[in-house]
JSON list of C-alpha atoms in Angstrom, two decimals:
[
{"chain": "A", "resi": 27, "resn": "MET", "atom": "CA", "xyz": [-31.30, 50.88, -14.84]},
{"chain": "A", "resi": 28, "resn": "LYS", "atom": "CA", "xyz": [-30.66, 52.58, -11.54]},
{"chain": "A", "resi": 29, "resn": "VAL", "atom": "CA", "xyz": [-33.30, 52.93, -8.83]},
{"chain": "A", "resi": 30, "resn": "ILE", "atom": "CA", "xyz": [-33.95, 56.62, -8.19]},
{"chain": "A", "resi": 31, "resn": "GLU", "atom": "CA", "xyz": [-37.06, 56.25, -6.02]},
{"chain": "A", "resi": 32, "resn": "ASN", "atom": "CA", "xyz": [-38.54, 53.12, -4.45]},
{"chain": "A", "resi": 33, "resn": "THR", "atom": "CA", "xyz": [-41.58, 53.64, -2.24]},
{"chain": "A", "resi": 34, "resn": "THR", "atom": "CA", "xyz": [-44.77, 51.61, -1.86]},
{"chain": "A", "resi": 35, "resn": "ASP", "atom": "CA", "xyz": [-46.54, 54.01, -4.25]},
{"chain": "A", "resi": 36, "resn": "ARG", "atom": "CA", "xyz": [-43.83, 54.74, -6.79]},
{"chain": "A", "resi": 37, "resn": "LEU", "atom": "CA", "xyz": [-40.83, 53.10, -8.43]},
{"chain": "A", "resi": 38, "resn": "LEU", "atom": "CA", "xyz": [-38.61, 55.31, -10.60]},
{"chain": "A", "resi": 39, "resn": "LEU", "atom": "CA", "xyz": [-35.78, 53.75, -12.62]},
{"chain": "A", "resi": 40, "resn": "ARG", "atom": "CA", "xyz": [-33.36, 55.68, -14.82]},
{"chain": "A", "resi": 41, "resn": "LYS", "atom": "CA", "xyz": [-30.73, 54.65, -17.35]},
{"chain": "A", "resi": 42, "resn": "ILE", "atom": "CA", "xyz": [-28.15, 57.33, -18.14]},
{"chain": "A", "resi": 43, "resn": "PRO", "atom": "CA", "xyz": [-25.36, 56.36, -20.57]},
{"chain": "A", "resi": 44, "resn": "TRP", "atom": "CA", "xyz": [-22.49, 57.78, -18.49]},
{"chain": "A", "resi": 45, "resn": "ILE", "atom": "CA", "xyz": [-19.80, 55.69, -20.14]},
{"chain": "A", "resi": 46, "resn": "MET", "atom": "CA", "xyz": [-20.84, 56.50, -23.72]},
{"chain": "A", "resi": 47, "resn": "GLY", "atom": "CA", "xyz": [-21.35, 60.18, -22.88]},
{"chain": "A", "resi": 48, "resn": "SER", "atom": "CA", "xyz": [-17.97, 60.38, -21.15]},
{"chain": "A", "resi": 49, "resn": "LEU", "atom": "CA", "xyz": [-16.32, 58.67, -24.11]},
{"chain": "A", "resi": 50, "resn": "PHE", "atom": "CA", "xyz": [-17.83, 61.17, -26.56]},
{"chain": "A", "resi": 51, "resn": "VAL", "atom": "CA", "xyz": [-16.75, 64.10, -24.37]},
{"chain": "A", "resi": 52, "resn": "ALA", "atom": "CA", "xyz": [-13.21, 62.72, -24.07]},
{"chain": "A", "resi": 53, "resn": "ILE", "atom": "CA", "xyz": [-12.97, 62.29, -27.85]},
{"chain": "A", "resi": 54, "resn": "MET", "atom": "CA", "xyz": [-14.28, 65.84, -28.38]},
{"chain": "A", "resi": 55, "resn": "VAL", "atom": "CA", "xyz": [-11.65, 67.21, -25.99]},
{"chain": "A", "resi": 56, "resn": "ILE", "atom": "CA", "xyz": [-8.87, 65.29, -27.76]},
{"chain": "A", "resi": 57, "resn": "VAL", "atom": "CA", "xyz": [-10.01, 66.45, -31.21]},
{"chain": "A", "resi": 58, "resn": "ALA", "atom": "CA", "xyz": [-10.46, 70.06, -30.02]},
{"chain": "A", "resi": 59, "resn": "ASN", "atom": "CA", "xyz": [-6.96, 69.94, -28.51]},
{"chain": "A", "resi": 60, "resn": "ALA", "atom": "CA", "xyz": [-5.53, 68.58, -31.77]},
{"chain": "A", "resi": 61, "resn": "LEU", "atom": "CA", "xyz": [-7.34, 71.32, -33.69]},
{"chain": "A", "resi": 62, "resn": "TRP", "atom": "CA", "xyz": [-5.93, 74.00, -31.39]},
{"chain": "A", "resi": 63, "resn": "ARG", "atom": "CA", "xyz": [-2.37, 72.61, -31.61]},
{"chain": "A", "resi": 64, "resn": "SER", "atom": "CA", "xyz": [-2.67, 72.35, -35.39]},
{"chain": "A", "resi": 65, "resn": "ILE", "atom": "CA", "xyz": [-3.68, 75.99, -35.62]},
{"chain": "A", "resi": 66, "resn": "GLN", "atom": "CA", "xyz": [-0.86, 77.05, -33.26]},
{"chain": "A", "resi": 67, "resn": "THR", "atom": "CA", "xyz": [1.91, 75.16, -35.07]},
{"chain": "A", "resi": 68, "resn": "ASP", "atom": "CA", "xyz": [0.83, 75.23, -38.72]},
{"chain": "A", "resi": 69, "resn": "GLY", "atom": "CA", "xyz": [-1.34, 78.30, -38.78]},
{"chain": "A", "resi": 70, "resn": "TRP", "atom": "CA", "xyz": [-4.70, 78.24, -40.48]},
{"chain": "A", "resi": 71, "resn": "GLN", "atom": "CA", "xyz": [-3.95, 75.61, -43.14]},
{"chain": "A", "resi": 72, "resn": "ALA", "atom": "CA", "xyz": [-7.23, 74.72, -44.72]},
{"chain": "A", "resi": 73, "resn": "GLU", "atom": "CA", "xyz": [-6.86, 70.93, -44.98]},
{"chain": "A", "resi": 74, "resn": "GLY", "atom": "CA", "xyz": [-5.95, 70.23, -41.35]},
{"chain": "A", "resi": 75, "resn": "VAL", "atom": "CA", "xyz": [-8.38, 72.71, -39.85]},
{"chain": "A", "resi": 76, "resn": "MET", "atom": "CA", "xyz": [-11.21, 71.54, -42.09]},
{"chain": "A", "resi": 77, "resn": "SER", "atom": "CA", "xyz": [-10.73, 67.83, -41.38]},
{"chain": "A", "resi": 78, "resn": "LEU", "atom": "CA", "xyz": [-10.48, 68.35, -37.61]},
{"chain": "A", "resi": 79, "resn": "THR", "atom": "CA", "xyz": [-13.50, 70.66, -37.64]},
{"chain": "A", "resi": 80, "resn": "ILE", "atom": "CA", "xyz": [-15.55, 68.08, -39.55]},
{"chain": "A", "resi": 81, "resn": "THR", "atom": "CA", "xyz": [-14.47, 65.40, -37.09]},
{"chain": "A", "resi": 82, "resn": "LEU", "atom": "CA", "xyz": [-15.41, 67.57, -34.12]},
{"chain": "A", "resi": 83, "resn": "CYS", "atom": "CA", "xyz": [-18.81, 68.40, -35.63]},
{"chain": "A", "resi": 84, "resn": "SER", "atom": "CA", "xyz": [-19.43, 64.71, -36.39]},
{"chain": "A", "resi": 85, "resn": "ILE", "atom": "CA", "xyz": [-18.76, 63.81, -32.77]},
{"chain": "A", "resi": 86, "resn": "MET", "atom": "CA", "xyz": [-21.15, 66.53, -31.61]},
{"chain": "A", "resi": 87, "resn": "VAL", "atom": "CA", "xyz": [-23.85, 65.20, -33.96]},
{"chain": "A", "resi": 88, "resn": "ALA", "atom": "CA", "xyz": [-23.26, 61.69, -32.58]},
{"chain": "A", "resi": 89, "resn": "VAL", "atom": "CA", "xyz": [-23.78, 63.01, -29.05]},
{"chain": "A", "resi": 90, "resn": "VAL", "atom": "CA", "xyz": [-27.08, 64.60, -30.07]},
{"chain": "A", "resi": 91, "resn": "VAL", "atom": "CA", "xyz": [-28.26, 61.49, -31.92]},
{"chain": "A", "resi": 92, "resn": "PHE", "atom": "CA", "xyz": [-27.07, 58.68, -29.65]},
{"chain": "A", "resi": 93, "resn": "ILE", "atom": "CA", "xyz": [-26.98, 60.05, -26.12]},
{"chain": "A", "resi": 94, "resn": "ARG", "atom": "CA", "xyz": [-30.32, 59.86, -24.38]},
{"chain": "A", "resi": 95, "resn": "TYR", "atom": "CA", "xyz": [-31.55, 58.67, -21.08]},
{"chain": "A", "resi": 96, "resn": "ASP", "atom": "CA", "xyz": [-34.52, 56.49, -20.36]},
{"chain": "A", "resi": 97, "resn": "GLU", "atom": "CA", "xyz": [-36.83, 56.44, -17.37]},
{"chain": "A", "resi": 98, "resn": "LEU", "atom": "CA", "xyz": [-39.41, 53.94, -16.22]},
{"chain": "A", "resi": 99, "resn": "VAL", "atom": "CA", "xyz": [-41.99, 55.11, -13.69]},
{"chain": "A", "resi": 100, "resn": "LEU", "atom": "CA", "xyz": [-44.39, 52.68, -12.03]},
{"chain": "A", "resi": 101, "resn": "ASP", "atom": "CA", "xyz": [-46.98, 54.63, -10.05]},
{"chain": "A", "resi": 102, "resn": "ARG", "atom": "CA", "xyz": [-49.65, 52.95, -7.90]},
{"chain": "A", "resi": 103, "resn": "LYS", "atom": "CA", "xyz": [-51.28, 56.24, -6.93]},
{"chain": "A", "resi": 104, "resn": "TYR", "atom": "CA", "xyz": [-52.17, 57.07, -10.54]},
{"chain": "A", "resi": 105, "resn": "GLY", "atom": "CA", "xyz": [-52.18, 53.44, -11.75]},
{"chain": "A", "resi": 106, "resn": "THR", "atom": "CA", "xyz": [-49.71, 54.12, -14.56]},
{"chain": "A", "resi": 107, "resn": "ILE", "atom": "CA", "xyz": [-46.56, 52.88, -16.21]},
{"chain": "A", "resi": 108, "resn": "GLN", "atom": "CA", "xyz": [-44.59, 55.65, -17.92]},
{"chain": "A", "resi": 109, "resn": "PHE", "atom": "CA", "xyz": [-41.80, 55.13, -20.40]},
{"chain": "A", "resi": 110, "resn": "ARG", "atom": "CA", "xyz": [-39.77, 58.33, -20.89]},
{"chain": "A", "resi": 111, "resn": "HIS", "atom": "CA", "xyz": [-37.03, 58.80, -23.47]},
{"chain": "A", "resi": 112, "resn": "ILE", "atom": "CA", "xyz": [-35.13, 62.08, -23.21]},
{"chain": "A", "resi": 113, "resn": "SER", "atom": "CA", "xyz": [-32.40, 63.35, -25.53]},
{"chain": "A", "resi": 114, "resn": "VAL", "atom": "CA", "xyz": [-30.96, 66.76, -26.39]},
{"chain": "A", "resi": 115, "resn": "PHE", "atom": "CA", "xyz": [-33.78, 67.72, -28.76]},
{"chain": "A", "resi": 116, "resn": "GLN", "atom": "CA", "xyz": [-36.51, 65.20, -28.06]},
{"chain": "A", "resi": 117, "resn": "ARG", "atom": "CA", "xyz": [-38.68, 64.18, -25.15]},
{"chain": "A", "resi": 118, "resn": "LYS", "atom": "CA", "xyz": [-41.00, 61.20, -25.71]},
{"chain": "A", "resi": 119, "resn": "SER", "atom": "CA", "xyz": [-43.32, 59.63, -23.19]},
{"chain": "A", "resi": 120, "resn": "GLU", "atom": "CA", "xyz": [-45.69, 56.68, -23.33]},
{"chain": "A", "resi": 121, "resn": "GLU", "atom": "CA", "xyz": [-48.17, 55.85, -20.62]},
{"chain": "A", "resi": 122, "resn": "LEU", "atom": "CA", "xyz": [-49.92, 52.53, -19.97]},
{"chain": "A", "resi": 123, "resn": "ASP", "atom": "CA", "xyz": [-52.25, 51.23, -17.30]},
{"chain": "A", "resi": 124, "resn": "LEU", "atom": "CA", "xyz": [-50.33, 49.64, -14.41]},
{"chain": "A", "resi": 125, "resn": "SER", "atom": "CA", "xyz": [-52.89, 46.83, -14.20]},
{"chain": "A", "resi": 126, "resn": "LEU", "atom": "CA", "xyz": [-51.50, 45.54, -17.52]},
{"chain": "A", "resi": 127, "resn": "LEU", "atom": "CA", "xyz": [-48.07, 44.85, -16.01]},
{"chain": "A", "resi": 128, "resn": "GLU", "atom": "CA", "xyz": [-47.69, 41.15, -15.30]},
{"chain": "A", "resi": 129, "resn": "SER", "atom": "CA", "xyz": [-43.98, 41.00, -14.43]},
{"chain": "A", "resi": 130, "resn": "ALA", "atom": "CA", "xyz": [-40.48, 42.05, -15.38]},
{"chain": "A", "resi": 131, "resn": "SER", "atom": "CA", "xyz": [-37.96, 39.75, -17.03]},
{"chain": "A", "resi": 132, "resn": "ILE", "atom": "CA", "xyz": [-34.81, 39.87, -19.10]},
{"chain": "A", "resi": 133, "resn": "GLN", "atom": "CA", "xyz": [-34.09, 39.18, -22.75]},
{"chain": "A", "resi": 134, "resn": "THR", "atom": "CA", "xyz": [-30.78, 37.59, -23.66]},
{"chain": "A", "resi": 135, "resn": "HIS", "atom": "CA", "xyz": [-28.88, 38.37, -26.84]},
{"chain": "A", "resi": 136, "resn": "TYR", "atom": "CA", "xyz": [-26.20, 35.88, -27.87]},
{"chain": "A", "resi": 137, "resn": "GLY", "atom": "CA", "xyz": [-23.15, 37.25, -29.65]},
{"chain": "A", "resi": 138, "resn": "GLN", "atom": "CA", "xyz": [-21.24, 35.51, -32.42]},
{"chain": "A", "resi": 139, "resn": "ALA", "atom": "CA", "xyz": [-19.63, 33.29, -29.82]},
{"chain": "A", "resi": 140, "resn": "ASP", "atom": "CA", "xyz": [-22.16, 31.67, -27.47]},
{"chain": "A", "resi": 141, "resn": "SER", "atom": "CA", "xyz": [-20.08, 32.80, -24.50]},
{"chain": "A", "resi": 142, "resn": "VAL", "atom": "CA", "xyz": [-20.77, 36.48, -25.29]},
{"chain": "A", "resi": 143, "resn": "ARG", "atom": "CA", "xyz": [-24.18, 37.39, -23.92]},
{"chain": "A", "resi": 144, "resn": "SER", "atom": "CA", "xyz": [-25.88, 40.68, -23.29]},
{"chain": "A", "resi": 145, "resn": "TYR", "atom": "CA", "xyz": [-29.15, 41.41, -21.55]},
{"chain": "A", "resi": 146, "resn": "ARG", "atom": "CA", "xyz": [-31.93, 43.96, -21.35]},
{"chain": "A", "resi": 147, "resn": "LEU", "atom": "CA", "xyz": [-34.88, 44.48, -19.07]},
{"chain": "A", "resi": 148, "resn": "VAL", "atom": "CA", "xyz": [-38.35, 43.88, -20.48]},
{"chain": "A", "resi": 149, "resn": "LEU", "atom": "CA", "xyz": [-41.81, 44.34, -19.02]},
{"chain": "A", "resi": 150, "resn": "ILE", "atom": "CA", "xyz": [-44.30, 41.59, -19.74]},
{"chain": "A", "resi": 151, "resn": "LEU", "atom": "CA", "xyz": [-47.82, 42.92, -20.15]},
{"chain": "A", "resi": 152, "resn": "LYS", "atom": "CA", "xyz": [-51.03, 40.95, -19.68]},
{"chain": "A", "resi": 153, "resn": "ASP", "atom": "CA", "xyz": [-53.23, 40.24, -22.63]},
{"chain": "A", "resi": 154, "resn": "HIS", "atom": "CA", "xyz": [-55.07, 43.42, -23.44]},
{"chain": "A", "resi": 155, "resn": "PRO", "atom": "CA", "xyz": [-58.86, 42.99, -23.90]},
{"chain": "A", "resi": 156, "resn": "ASP", "atom": "CA", "xyz": [-58.69, 44.77, -27.28]},
{"chain": "A", "resi": 157, "resn": "ARG", "atom": "CA", "xyz": [-55.98, 42.41, -28.56]},
{"chain": "A", "resi": 158, "resn": "ASP", "atom": "CA", "xyz": [-56.95, 39.55, -30.83]},
{"chain": "A", "resi": 159, "resn": "SER", "atom": "CA", "xyz": [-55.11, 36.47, -29.51]},
{"chain": "A", "resi": 160, "resn": "ARG", "atom": "CA", "xyz": [-55.36, 34.80, -32.94]},
{"chain": "A", "resi": 161, "resn": "THR", "atom": "CA", "xyz": [-53.30, 37.53, -34.62]},
{"chain": "A", "resi": 162, "resn": "HIS", "atom": "CA", "xyz": [-51.13, 38.29, -31.55]},
{"chain": "A", "resi": 163, "resn": "PRO", "atom": "CA", "xyz": [-50.68, 34.95, -29.77]},
{"chain": "A", "resi": 164, "resn": "THR", "atom": "CA", "xyz": [-47.74, 36.04, -27.60]},
{"chain": "A", "resi": 165, "resn": "LYS", "atom": "CA", "xyz": [-47.64, 38.44, -24.67]},
{"chain": "A", "resi": 166, "resn": "ASP", "atom": "CA", "xyz": [-46.77, 42.08, -25.22]},
{"chain": "A", "resi": 167, "resn": "ILE", "atom": "CA", "xyz": [-43.13, 42.61, -24.23]},
{"chain": "A", "resi": 168, "resn": "ARG", "atom": "CA", "xyz": [-41.87, 46.17, -23.75]},
{"chain": "A", "resi": 169, "resn": "PRO", "atom": "CA", "xyz": [-38.22, 47.08, -23.18]},
{"chain": "A", "resi": 170, "resn": "PRO", "atom": "CA", "xyz": [-37.91, 50.39, -21.27]},
{"chain": "A", "resi": 171, "resn": "ASN", "atom": "CA", "xyz": [-34.45, 50.79, -22.81]},
{"chain": "A", "resi": 172, "resn": "PRO", "atom": "CA", "xyz": [-33.65, 49.35, -26.26]},
{"chain": "A", "resi": 173, "resn": "VAL", "atom": "CA", "xyz": [-29.95, 48.78, -25.50]},
{"chain": "A", "resi": 174, "resn": "TYR", "atom": "CA", "xyz": [-28.57, 45.41, -24.45]},
{"chain": "A", "resi": 175, "resn": "SER", "atom": "CA", "xyz": [-25.71, 45.43, -21.95]},
{"chain": "A", "resi": 176, "resn": "THR", "atom": "CA", "xyz": [-23.45, 42.97, -20.23]},
{"chain": "A", "resi": 177, "resn": "GLY", "atom": "CA", "xyz": [-23.51, 42.49, -16.50]},
{"chain": "A", "resi": 178, "resn": "LYS", "atom": "CA", "xyz": [-26.20, 41.83, -13.94]},
{"chain": "A", "resi": 179, "resn": "ASP", "atom": "CA", "xyz": [-28.03, 45.18, -14.05]},
{"chain": "A", "resi": 180, "resn": "ALA", "atom": "CA", "xyz": [-30.98, 43.91, -16.09]},
{"chain": "A", "resi": 181, "resn": "LYS", "atom": "CA", "xyz": [-31.53, 40.89, -13.84]},
{"chain": "A", "resi": 182, "resn": "MET", "atom": "CA", "xyz": [-31.28, 42.96, -10.64]},
{"chain": "A", "resi": 183, "resn": "THR", "atom": "CA", "xyz": [-33.68, 45.56, -12.05]},
{"chain": "A", "resi": 184, "resn": "ALA", "atom": "CA", "xyz": [-36.20, 42.86, -13.01]},
{"chain": "A", "resi": 185, "resn": "GLU", "atom": "CA", "xyz": [-36.01, 41.49, -9.47]},
{"chain": "A", "resi": 186, "resn": "ILE", "atom": "CA", "xyz": [-36.56, 44.99, -8.02]},
{"chain": "A", "resi": 187, "resn": "ILE", "atom": "CA", "xyz": [-39.63, 45.52, -10.22]},
{"chain": "A", "resi": 188, "resn": "ASN", "atom": "CA", "xyz": [-41.09, 42.11, -9.41]},
{"chain": "A", "resi": 189, "resn": "THR", "atom": "CA", "xyz": [-40.54, 42.70, -5.67]},
{"chain": "A", "resi": 190, "resn": "TRP", "atom": "CA", "xyz": [-42.22, 46.12, -5.97]},
{"chain": "A", "resi": 191, "resn": "LEU", "atom": "CA", "xyz": [-45.19, 44.59, -7.80]},
{"chain": "A", "resi": 192, "resn": "ASN", "atom": "CA", "xyz": [-45.71, 42.00, -5.05]}
]
């Protein structure tokens, strides 16, 4: 996640899937170009036009379904944590009390080979007074973004959050 705003009162982090979005756009351009060339050279032959059109529509549906960006807002002034998930057709937001935030950490996912690891940022929340520790013995862990990724972004973001909390 990238730091958008970092003041004593507010920390705003945003994850925008630029690589995946760019990849989908590039594929759409290639398929649209192939469709146009097919129409120019072969005319309106039903099989070629139909298959390329279906492919192009499938890619557009994938963009709508899979491309979204996530925001995490920590706000001392209002005492809130906000998780925002924004896509083409949907805008979801969840708000929690900032006093519940204990720290930020990372989760590690091991691939098929132990050398392949990916990470994601998670927020560790304090035990909520309404929570029964017998049925929920572990801390509440919330990932602002469900996607694991390689690299050091998750670790650096956790450090930024923990520094901001202190």
